[in-house]
Amino acid sequence: MTPCHAVERESESSAPHDTPMVFVVDDDVSVRESLEAMVRSAGLIPEMFACAQDFLGRPRPMVPNCLVLDVSLPELGGLDLQKLIATERTDMPIIFMTGYDEVRTAVWAMKAGAFDILTKPFDDHVLLDVIRQAIERSRAAMREEADLLAIQDRYAALGQREREVMALVVTGLLNKQVGGQLGICEITVKMHRRHVMRKMSARSLADLISMEWRLHPECEPRAVLQRSFVSDGGHCAVAASPLFE
């Protein structure tokens, strides 16, 4: 296998820490040079790659980013690259470039989660608009990931009994019922519940339930809702209910 070589990259150390990056993978050097100039003129940081293998060796960026990817690449194609990075780079929207005779391939790419498909030749302004939208999607995904990591850190700080109380509280059980299941008195449950709310930085029971969903997405939200959201004159009682009954 003949190794590909990436086009000269912009040095990250010379760029602002939060400047978005645009990665381009295309085996056509003229396309890479044109897109590099366009991306740079928009105030974004471009990185060019001649093949998918080189791109895979690039560490995950810690700034908002997107990938502009040619469908037809030698050896490892665009769709194959999409599959390889789908789970580990969820904050990297993929914009595919495709020819007129590759519409069916483009449909497969969209079904696999591509952000957009542009058919060659396309207008630079159209691509830049899509890139900006993809960067915003990436920025939102990174915020979501950071929020989840913060929740996981707070959850890790809970004691074992506090986790047990939290697991039962989010199902809608009252303090007395939680105490019955854990074999502890109601006043002890209230104490643990206060600690859980404080350590998790939860503003309400609904907030705590939302955190539980994010920590354990395999749980069925409807089951929690049915137990936790009590009808009160047509209103949802969770958000307005006292934190510590």
PDB file of C-alpha atoms in Angstrom:
ATOM      1  CA  MET A   1       0.000   0.000   0.000  1.00  0.00           C
ATOM      2  CA  THR A   2       1.437   3.345  -1.036  1.00  0.00           C
ATOM      3  CA  PRO A   3       1.099   5.865   1.804  1.00  0.00           C
ATOM      4  CA  CYS A   4      -0.675   9.133   1.113  1.00  0.00           C
ATOM      5  CA  HIS A   5       0.612  12.423   2.400  1.00  0.00           C
ATOM      6  CA  ALA A   6      -1.384  15.263   3.847  1.00  0.00           C
ATOM      7  CA  VAL A   7      -1.016  18.732   2.412  1.00  0.00           C
ATOM      8  CA  GLU A   8       0.875  21.150   4.681  1.00  0.00           C
ATOM      9  CA  ARG A   9      -1.285  21.902   7.719  1.00  0.00           C
ATOM     10  CA  GLU A  10      -1.905  25.052   9.675  1.00  0.00           C
ATOM     11  CA  SER A  11      -0.002  24.975  12.962  1.00  0.00           C
ATOM     12  CA  GLU A  12      -2.437  24.686  15.855  1.00  0.00           C
ATOM     13  CA  SER A  13      -0.044  26.504  18.174  1.00  0.00           C
ATOM     14  CA  SER A  14      -0.273  29.633  16.019  1.00  0.00           C
ATOM     15  CA  ALA A  15      -4.080  29.628  15.915  1.00  0.00           C
ATOM     16  CA  PRO A  16      -6.547  30.916  18.512  1.00  0.00           C
ATOM     17  CA  HIS A  17      -7.534  28.150  20.883  1.00  0.00           C
ATOM     18  CA  ASP A  18     -11.222  28.168  19.983  1.00  0.00           C
ATOM     19  CA  THR A  19     -11.018  28.845  16.240  1.00  0.00           C
ATOM     20  CA  PRO A  20     -13.118  26.217  14.400  1.00  0.00           C
ATOM     21  CA  MET A  21     -11.340  23.766  12.109  1.00  0.00           C
ATOM     22  CA  VAL A  22     -12.392  22.360   8.741  1.00  0.00           C
ATOM     23  CA  PHE A  23     -10.887  19.079   7.590  1.00  0.00           C
ATOM     24  CA  VAL A  24     -10.936  18.216   3.897  1.00  0.00           C
ATOM     25  CA  VAL A  25     -10.224  14.731   2.527  1.00  0.00           C
ATOM     26  CA  ASP A  26      -9.953  14.612  -1.264  1.00  0.00           C
ATOM     27  CA  ASP A  27      -7.391  12.934  -3.504  1.00  0.00           C
ATOM     28  CA  ASP A  28      -7.557  15.794  -6.041  1.00  0.00           C
ATOM     29  CA  VAL A  29      -4.835  18.297  -5.186  1.00  0.00           C
ATOM     30  CA  SER A  30      -6.565  21.112  -7.069  1.00  0.00           C
ATOM     31  CA  VAL A  31      -9.711  20.609  -4.986  1.00  0.00           C
ATOM     32  CA  ARG A  32      -7.709  20.632  -1.777  1.00  0.00           C
ATOM     33  CA  GLU A  33      -5.865  23.814  -2.702  1.00  0.00           C
ATOM     34  CA  SER A  34      -9.081  25.576  -3.684  1.00  0.00           C
ATOM     35  CA  LEU A  35     -10.943  24.561  -0.517  1.00  0.00           C
ATOM     36  CA  GLU A  36      -7.966  25.385   1.699  1.00  0.00           C
ATOM     37  CA  ALA A  37      -7.900  28.963   0.391  1.00  0.00           C
ATOM     38  CA  MET A  38     -11.667  29.296   0.727  1.00  0.00           C
ATOM     39  CA  VAL A  39     -11.752  27.997   4.303  1.00  0.00           C
ATOM     40  CA  ARG A  40      -8.833  30.179   5.362  1.00  0.00           C
ATOM     41  CA  SER A  41     -10.471  33.279   3.863  1.00  0.00           C
ATOM     42  CA  ALA A  42     -13.538  32.588   6.038  1.00  0.00           C
ATOM     43  CA  GLY A  43     -11.421  32.827   9.198  1.00  0.00           C
ATOM     44  CA  LEU A  44     -11.420  29.084   9.843  1.00  0.00           C
ATOM     45  CA  ILE A  45      -8.454  26.730  10.178  1.00  0.00           C
ATOM     46  CA  PRO A  46      -8.111  24.280   7.258  1.00  0.00           C
ATOM     47  CA  GLU A  47      -6.362  20.918   7.327  1.00  0.00           C
ATOM     48  CA  MET A  48      -6.047  19.018   4.059  1.00  0.00           C
ATOM     49  CA  PHE A  49      -5.649  15.270   3.555  1.00  0.00           C
ATOM     50  CA  ALA A  50      -5.101  13.340   0.347  1.00  0.00           C
ATOM     51  CA  CYS A  51      -6.538  10.088   1.701  1.00  0.00           C
ATOM     52  CA  ALA A  52      -8.665   8.677   4.497  1.00  0.00           C
ATOM     53  CA  GLN A  53      -5.759   6.830   6.128  1.00  0.00           C
ATOM     54  CA  ASP A  54      -3.897  10.068   6.836  1.00  0.00           C
ATOM     55  CA  PHE A  55      -6.987  11.648   8.313  1.00  0.00           C
ATOM     56  CA  LEU A  56      -7.517   8.693  10.663  1.00  0.00           C
ATOM     57  CA  GLY A  57      -4.080   9.353  12.138  1.00  0.00           C
ATOM     58  CA  ARG A  58      -5.047  12.904  13.064  1.00  0.00           C
ATOM     59  CA  PRO A  59      -5.955  13.222  16.784  1.00  0.00           C
ATOM     60  CA  ARG A  60      -9.456  14.386  17.600  1.00  0.00           C
ATOM     61  CA  PRO A  61      -9.585  18.222  17.672  1.00  0.00           C
ATOM     62  CA  MET A  62     -10.810  19.947  20.817  1.00  0.00           C
ATOM     63  CA  VAL A  63     -12.469  22.837  18.980  1.00  0.00           C
ATOM     64  CA  PRO A  64     -15.685  22.982  16.895  1.00  0.00           C
ATOM     65  CA  ASN A  65     -14.999  21.322  13.558  1.00  0.00           C
ATOM     66  CA  CYS A  66     -16.398  19.548  10.529  1.00  0.00           C
ATOM     67  CA  LEU A  67     -15.183  17.201   7.815  1.00  0.00           C
ATOM     68  CA  VAL A  68     -15.598  17.874   4.085  1.00  0.00           C
ATOM     69  CA  LEU A  69     -15.240  14.416   2.560  1.00  0.00           C
ATOM     70  CA  ASP A  70     -15.127  13.159  -1.017  1.00  0.00           C
ATOM     71  CA  VAL A  71     -17.242  10.043  -1.544  1.00  0.00           C
ATOM     72  CA  SER A  72     -14.825   8.489  -4.042  1.00  0.00           C
ATOM     73  CA  LEU A  73     -11.428   8.007  -2.456  1.00  0.00           C
ATOM     74  CA  PRO A  74      -8.755   5.424  -3.343  1.00  0.00           C
ATOM     75  CA  GLU A  75      -8.389   2.348  -1.110  1.00  0.00           C
ATOM     76  CA  LEU A  76     -10.527   3.537   1.811  1.00  0.00           C
ATOM     77  CA  GLY A  77     -13.647   5.288   0.484  1.00  0.00           C
ATOM     78  CA  GLY A  78     -15.640   8.128   2.009  1.00  0.00           C
ATOM     79  CA  LEU A  79     -18.470   5.906   3.236  1.00  0.00           C
ATOM     80  CA  ASP A  80     -15.972   3.530   4.861  1.00  0.00           C
ATOM     81  CA  LEU A  81     -14.311   6.447   6.639  1.00  0.00           C
ATOM     82  CA  GLN A  82     -17.717   7.653   7.811  1.00  0.00           C
ATOM     83  CA  LYS A  83     -18.393   4.263   9.400  1.00  0.00           C
ATOM     84  CA  LEU A  84     -15.016   4.231  11.150  1.00  0.00           C
ATOM     85  CA  ILE A  85     -15.441   7.608  12.852  1.00  0.00           C
ATOM     86  CA  ALA A  86     -19.219   7.535  13.430  1.00  0.00           C
ATOM     87  CA  THR A  87     -19.040   6.537  17.099  1.00  0.00           C
ATOM     88  CA  GLU A  88     -15.816   8.190  18.264  1.00  0.00           C
ATOM     89  CA  ARG A  89     -16.208  11.593  16.568  1.00  0.00           C
ATOM     90  CA  THR A  90     -19.860  12.427  17.133  1.00  0.00           C
ATOM     91  CA  ASP A  91     -18.968  16.122  17.369  1.00  0.00           C
ATOM     92  CA  MET A  92     -17.640  16.132  13.780  1.00  0.00           C
ATOM     93  CA  PRO A  93     -20.406  16.652  11.202  1.00  0.00           C
ATOM     94  CA  ILE A  94     -19.557  15.231   7.784  1.00  0.00           C
ATOM     95  CA  ILE A  95     -20.254  17.116   4.552  1.00  0.00           C
ATOM     96  CA  PHE A  96     -19.923  14.821   1.557  1.00  0.00           C
ATOM     97  CA  MET A  97     -18.841  15.885  -1.920  1.00  0.00           C
ATOM     98  CA  THR A  98     -20.163  13.686  -4.690  1.00  0.00           C
ATOM     99  CA  GLY A  99     -20.481  13.471  -8.470  1.00  0.00           C
ATOM    100  CA  TYR A 100     -23.731  13.361 -10.414  1.00  0.00           C
ATOM    101  CA  ASP A 101     -23.371   9.613 -10.947  1.00  0.00           C
ATOM    102  CA  GLU A 102     -23.117   8.901  -7.206  1.00  0.00           C
ATOM    103  CA  VAL A 103     -26.600   9.884  -6.047  1.00  0.00           C
ATOM    104  CA  ARG A 104     -27.367   6.425  -4.651  1.00  0.00           C
ATOM    105  CA  THR A 105     -24.141   6.526  -2.643  1.00  0.00           C
ATOM    106  CA  ALA A 106     -25.105   9.965  -1.339  1.00  0.00           C
ATOM    107  CA  VAL A 107     -28.424   8.605  -0.108  1.00  0.00           C
ATOM    108  CA  TRP A 108     -26.595   5.900   1.847  1.00  0.00           C
ATOM    109  CA  ALA A 109     -24.329   8.557   3.350  1.00  0.00           C
ATOM    110  CA  MET A 110     -27.310  10.613   4.547  1.00  0.00           C
ATOM    111  CA  LYS A 111     -28.930   7.543   6.083  1.00  0.00           C
ATOM    112  CA  ALA A 112     -25.660   6.905   7.943  1.00  0.00           C
ATOM    113  CA  GLY A 113     -25.815  10.373   9.486  1.00  0.00           C
ATOM    114  CA  ALA A 114     -24.055  12.722   7.065  1.00  0.00           C
ATOM    115  CA  PHE A 115     -24.728  16.396   7.770  1.00  0.00           C
ATOM    116  CA  ASP A 116     -25.155  17.302   4.094  1.00  0.00           C
ATOM    117  CA  ILE A 117     -24.300  16.260   0.537  1.00  0.00           C
ATOM    118  CA  LEU A 118     -23.026  18.633  -2.140  1.00  0.00           C
ATOM    119  CA  THR A 119     -22.902  17.602  -5.782  1.00  0.00           C
ATOM    120  CA  LYS A 120     -19.862  18.734  -7.765  1.00  0.00           C
ATOM    121  CA  PRO A 121     -19.440  21.355  -9.049  1.00  0.00           C
ATOM    122  CA  PHE A 122     -20.891  23.531  -6.303  1.00  0.00           C
ATOM    123  CA  ASP A 123     -20.719  27.212  -5.441  1.00  0.00           C
ATOM    124  CA  ASP A 124     -18.160  28.183  -2.785  1.00  0.00           C
ATOM    125  CA  HIS A 125     -20.748  30.291  -0.963  1.00  0.00           C
ATOM    126  CA  VAL A 126     -23.048  27.279  -0.725  1.00  0.00           C
ATOM    127  CA  LEU A 127     -20.286  25.156   0.795  1.00  0.00           C
ATOM    128  CA  LEU A 128     -19.288  27.896   3.252  1.00  0.00           C
ATOM    129  CA  ASP A 129     -22.880  28.239   4.413  1.00  0.00           C
ATOM    130  CA  VAL A 130     -23.110  24.491   5.020  1.00  0.00           C
ATOM    131  CA  ILE A 131     -19.732  24.521   6.799  1.00  0.00           C
ATOM    132  CA  ARG A 132     -20.902  27.271   9.167  1.00  0.00           C
ATOM    133  CA  GLN A 133     -24.047  25.295   9.976  1.00  0.00           C
ATOM    134  CA  ALA A 134     -21.956  22.171  10.588  1.00  0.00           C
ATOM    135  CA  ILE A 135     -19.612  24.112  12.883  1.00  0.00           C
ATOM    136  CA  GLU A 136     -22.607  25.225  14.952  1.00  0.00           C
ATOM    137  CA  ARG A 137     -23.757  21.604  15.165  1.00  0.00           C
ATOM    138  CA  SER A 138     -20.270  20.622  16.323  1.00  0.00           C
ATOM    139  CA  ARG A 139     -20.197  23.411  18.904  1.00  0.00           C
ATOM    140  CA  ALA A 140     -23.546  22.255  20.323  1.00  0.00           C
ATOM    141  CA  ALA A 141     -22.363  18.630  20.444  1.00  0.00           C
ATOM    142  CA  MET A 142     -19.221  19.624  22.318  1.00  0.00           C
ATOM    143  CA  ARG A 143     -21.266  21.599  24.840  1.00  0.00           C
ATOM    144  CA  GLU A 144     -23.524  18.583  25.304  1.00  0.00           C
ATOM    145  CA  GLU A 145     -20.535  16.319  25.870  1.00  0.00           C
ATOM    146  CA  ALA A 146     -18.983  18.757  28.360  1.00  0.00           C
ATOM    147  CA  ASP A 147     -22.272  18.972  30.271  1.00  0.00           C
ATOM    148  CA  LEU A 148     -22.502  15.181  30.435  1.00  0.00           C
ATOM    149  CA  LEU A 149     -18.925  14.873  31.699  1.00  0.00           C
ATOM    150  CA  ALA A 150     -19.717  17.415  34.431  1.00  0.00           C
ATOM    151  CA  ILE A 151     -22.796  15.425  35.463  1.00  0.00           C
ATOM    152  CA  GLN A 152     -20.753  12.211  35.515  1.00  0.00           C
ATOM    153  CA  ASP A 153     -18.122  13.880  37.724  1.00  0.00           C
ATOM    154  CA  ARG A 154     -20.788  15.061  40.160  1.00  0.00           C
ATOM    155  CA  TYR A 155     -22.390  11.609  40.201  1.00  0.00           C
ATOM    156  CA  ALA A 156     -19.009  10.019  40.924  1.00  0.00           C
ATOM    157  CA  ALA A 157     -18.779  12.204  44.043  1.00  0.00           C
ATOM    158  CA  LEU A 158     -21.962  10.678  45.506  1.00  0.00           C
ATOM    159  CA  GLY A 159     -21.681   8.051  48.204  1.00  0.00           C
ATOM    160  CA  GLN A 160     -23.182   4.589  47.669  1.00  0.00           C
ATOM    161  CA  ARG A 161     -26.235   5.330  49.832  1.00  0.00           C
ATOM    162  CA  GLU A 162     -26.754   8.661  48.054  1.00  0.00           C
ATOM    163  CA  ARG A 163     -26.777   6.861  44.705  1.00  0.00           C
ATOM    164  CA  GLU A 164     -29.325   4.386  46.019  1.00  0.00           C
ATOM    165  CA  VAL A 165     -31.559   7.215  47.244  1.00  0.00           C
ATOM    166  CA  MET A 166     -31.210   9.049  43.927  1.00  0.00           C
ATOM    167  CA  ALA A 167     -32.121   5.921  41.945  1.00  0.00           C
ATOM    168  CA  LEU A 168     -35.375   5.566  43.913  1.00  0.00           C
ATOM    169  CA  VAL A 169     -36.247   9.264  44.144  1.00  0.00           C
ATOM    170  CA  VAL A 170     -36.209   9.714  40.362  1.00  0.00           C
ATOM    171  CA  THR A 171     -38.829   6.981  40.015  1.00  0.00           C
ATOM    172  CA  GLY A 172     -41.285   9.175  41.931  1.00  0.00           C
ATOM    173  CA  LEU A 173     -41.184   7.418  45.304  1.00  0.00           C
ATOM    174  CA  LEU A 174     -41.785   9.548  48.391  1.00  0.00           C
ATOM    175  CA  ASN A 175     -39.186   9.725  51.133  1.00  0.00           C
ATOM    176  CA  LYS A 176     -41.159   7.296  53.281  1.00  0.00           C
ATOM    177  CA  GLN A 177     -41.322   4.781  50.445  1.00  0.00           C
ATOM    178  CA  VAL A 178     -37.622   5.163  49.693  1.00  0.00           C
ATOM    179  CA  GLY A 179     -36.841   4.542  53.367  1.00  0.00           C
ATOM    180  CA  GLY A 180     -38.999   1.434  53.353  1.00  0.00           C
ATOM    181  CA  GLN A 181     -37.135  -0.037  50.402  1.00  0.00           C
ATOM    182  CA  LEU A 182     -33.691   0.783  51.802  1.00  0.00           C
ATOM    183  CA  GLY A 183     -34.484  -0.071  55.399  1.00  0.00           C
ATOM    184  CA  ILE A 184     -33.678   3.394  56.737  1.00  0.00           C
ATOM    185  CA  CYS A 185     -35.806   6.023  58.479  1.00  0.00           C
ATOM    186  CA  GLU A 186     -37.504   8.862  56.606  1.00  0.00           C
ATOM    187  CA  ILE A 187     -35.371  11.595  58.191  1.00  0.00           C
ATOM    188  CA  THR A 188     -32.229   9.812  56.955  1.00  0.00           C
ATOM    189  CA  VAL A 189     -33.690   9.675  53.459  1.00  0.00           C
ATOM    190  CA  LYS A 190     -34.333  13.434  53.607  1.00  0.00           C
ATOM    191  CA  MET A 191     -30.731  14.037  54.617  1.00  0.00           C
ATOM    192  CA  HIS A 192     -29.361  11.912  51.765  1.00  0.00           C
ATOM    193  CA  ARG A 193     -31.774  13.533  49.332  1.00  0.00           C
ATOM    194  CA  ARG A 194     -30.574  17.002  50.287  1.00  0.00           C
ATOM    195  CA  HIS A 195     -27.003  15.891  49.775  1.00  0.00           C
ATOM    196  CA  VAL A 196     -27.865  14.422  46.361  1.00  0.00           C
ATOM    197  CA  MET A 197     -29.597  17.610  45.203  1.00  0.00           C
ATOM    198  CA  ARG A 198     -26.677  19.743  46.356  1.00  0.00           C
ATOM    199  CA  LYS A 199     -23.899  17.547  44.979  1.00  0.00           C
ATOM    200  CA  MET A 200     -25.677  17.086  41.638  1.00  0.00           C
ATOM    201  CA  SER A 201     -26.456  20.840  41.434  1.00  0.00           C
ATOM    202  CA  ALA A 202     -30.074  19.924  40.711  1.00  0.00           C
ATOM    203  CA  ARG A 203     -32.542  22.803  40.923  1.00  0.00           C
ATOM    204  CA  SER A 204     -35.614  20.562  41.069  1.00  0.00           C
ATOM    205  CA  LEU A 205     -36.699  16.955  40.996  1.00  0.00           C
ATOM    206  CA  ALA A 206     -37.355  17.306  37.262  1.00  0.00           C
ATOM    207  CA  ASP A 207     -33.745  18.468  36.872  1.00  0.00           C
ATOM    208  CA  LEU A 208     -32.517  15.425  38.771  1.00  0.00           C
ATOM    209  CA  ILE A 209     -34.633  13.118  36.616  1.00  0.00           C
ATOM    210  CA  SER A 210     -33.140  14.677  33.487  1.00  0.00           C
ATOM    211  CA  MET A 211     -29.652  13.999  34.827  1.00  0.00           C
ATOM    212  CA  GLU A 212     -30.607  10.390  35.538  1.00  0.00           C
ATOM    213  CA  TRP A 213     -31.719   9.937  31.933  1.00  0.00           C
ATOM    214  CA  ARG A 214     -28.413  11.286  30.675  1.00  0.00           C
ATOM    215  CA  LEU A 215     -26.390   9.128  33.066  1.00  0.00           C
ATOM    216  CA  HIS A 216     -28.373   6.001  32.214  1.00  0.00           C
ATOM    217  CA  PRO A 217     -29.841   6.431  28.705  1.00  0.00           C
ATOM    218  CA  GLU A 218     -30.669   2.733  28.592  1.00  0.00           C
ATOM    219  CA  CYS A 219     -33.490   3.366  31.079  1.00  0.00           C
ATOM    220  CA  GLU A 220     -36.968   3.906  29.675  1.00  0.00           C
ATOM    221  CA  PRO A 221     -37.912   7.582  30.231  1.00  0.00           C
ATOM    222  CA  ARG A 222     -41.657   6.930  29.954  1.00  0.00           C
ATOM    223  CA  ALA A 223     -41.553   4.539  32.878  1.00  0.00           C
ATOM    224  CA  VAL A 224     -39.982   7.231  35.030  1.00  0.00           C
ATOM    225  CA  LEU A 225     -42.419   9.837  33.761  1.00  0.00           C
ATOM    226  CA  GLN A 226     -45.441   7.696  34.551  1.00  0.00           C
ATOM    227  CA  ARG A 227     -44.271   7.240  38.127  1.00  0.00           C
ATOM    228  CA  SER A 228     -42.859  10.712  38.713  1.00  0.00           C
ATOM    229  CA  PHE A 229     -45.195  13.116  36.961  1.00  0.00           C
ATOM    230  CA  VAL A 230     -48.400  13.279  38.969  1.00  0.00           C
ATOM    231  CA  SER A 231     -51.416  15.040  37.510  1.00  0.00           C
ATOM    232  CA  ASP A 232     -52.585  17.925  39.666  1.00  0.00           C
ATOM    233  CA  GLY A 233     -55.487  19.789  38.135  1.00  0.00           C
ATOM    234  CA  GLY A 234     -54.028  19.295  34.668  1.00  0.00           C
ATOM    235  CA  HIS A 235     -50.530  20.452  35.690  1.00  0.00           C
ATOM    236  CA  CYS A 236     -47.313  18.512  36.064  1.00  0.00           C
ATOM    237  CA  ALA A 237     -46.514  18.316  39.760  1.00  0.00           C
ATOM    238  CA  VAL A 238     -42.817  17.429  39.537  1.00  0.00           C
ATOM    239  CA  ALA A 239     -41.319  20.787  38.608  1.00  0.00           C
ATOM    240  CA  ALA A 240     -43.382  22.634  41.204  1.00  0.00           C
ATOM    241  CA  SER A 241     -43.235  20.024  43.966  1.00  0.00           C
ATOM    242  CA  PRO A 242     -41.071  20.616  47.090  1.00  0.00           C
ATOM    243  CA  LEU A 243     -37.576  19.189  46.786  1.00  0.00           C
ATOM    244  CA  PHE A 244     -37.700  17.591  50.189  1.00  0.00           C
ATOM    245  CA  GLU A 245     -41.102  16.251  51.226  1.00  0.00           C
TER     246      GLU A 245
END
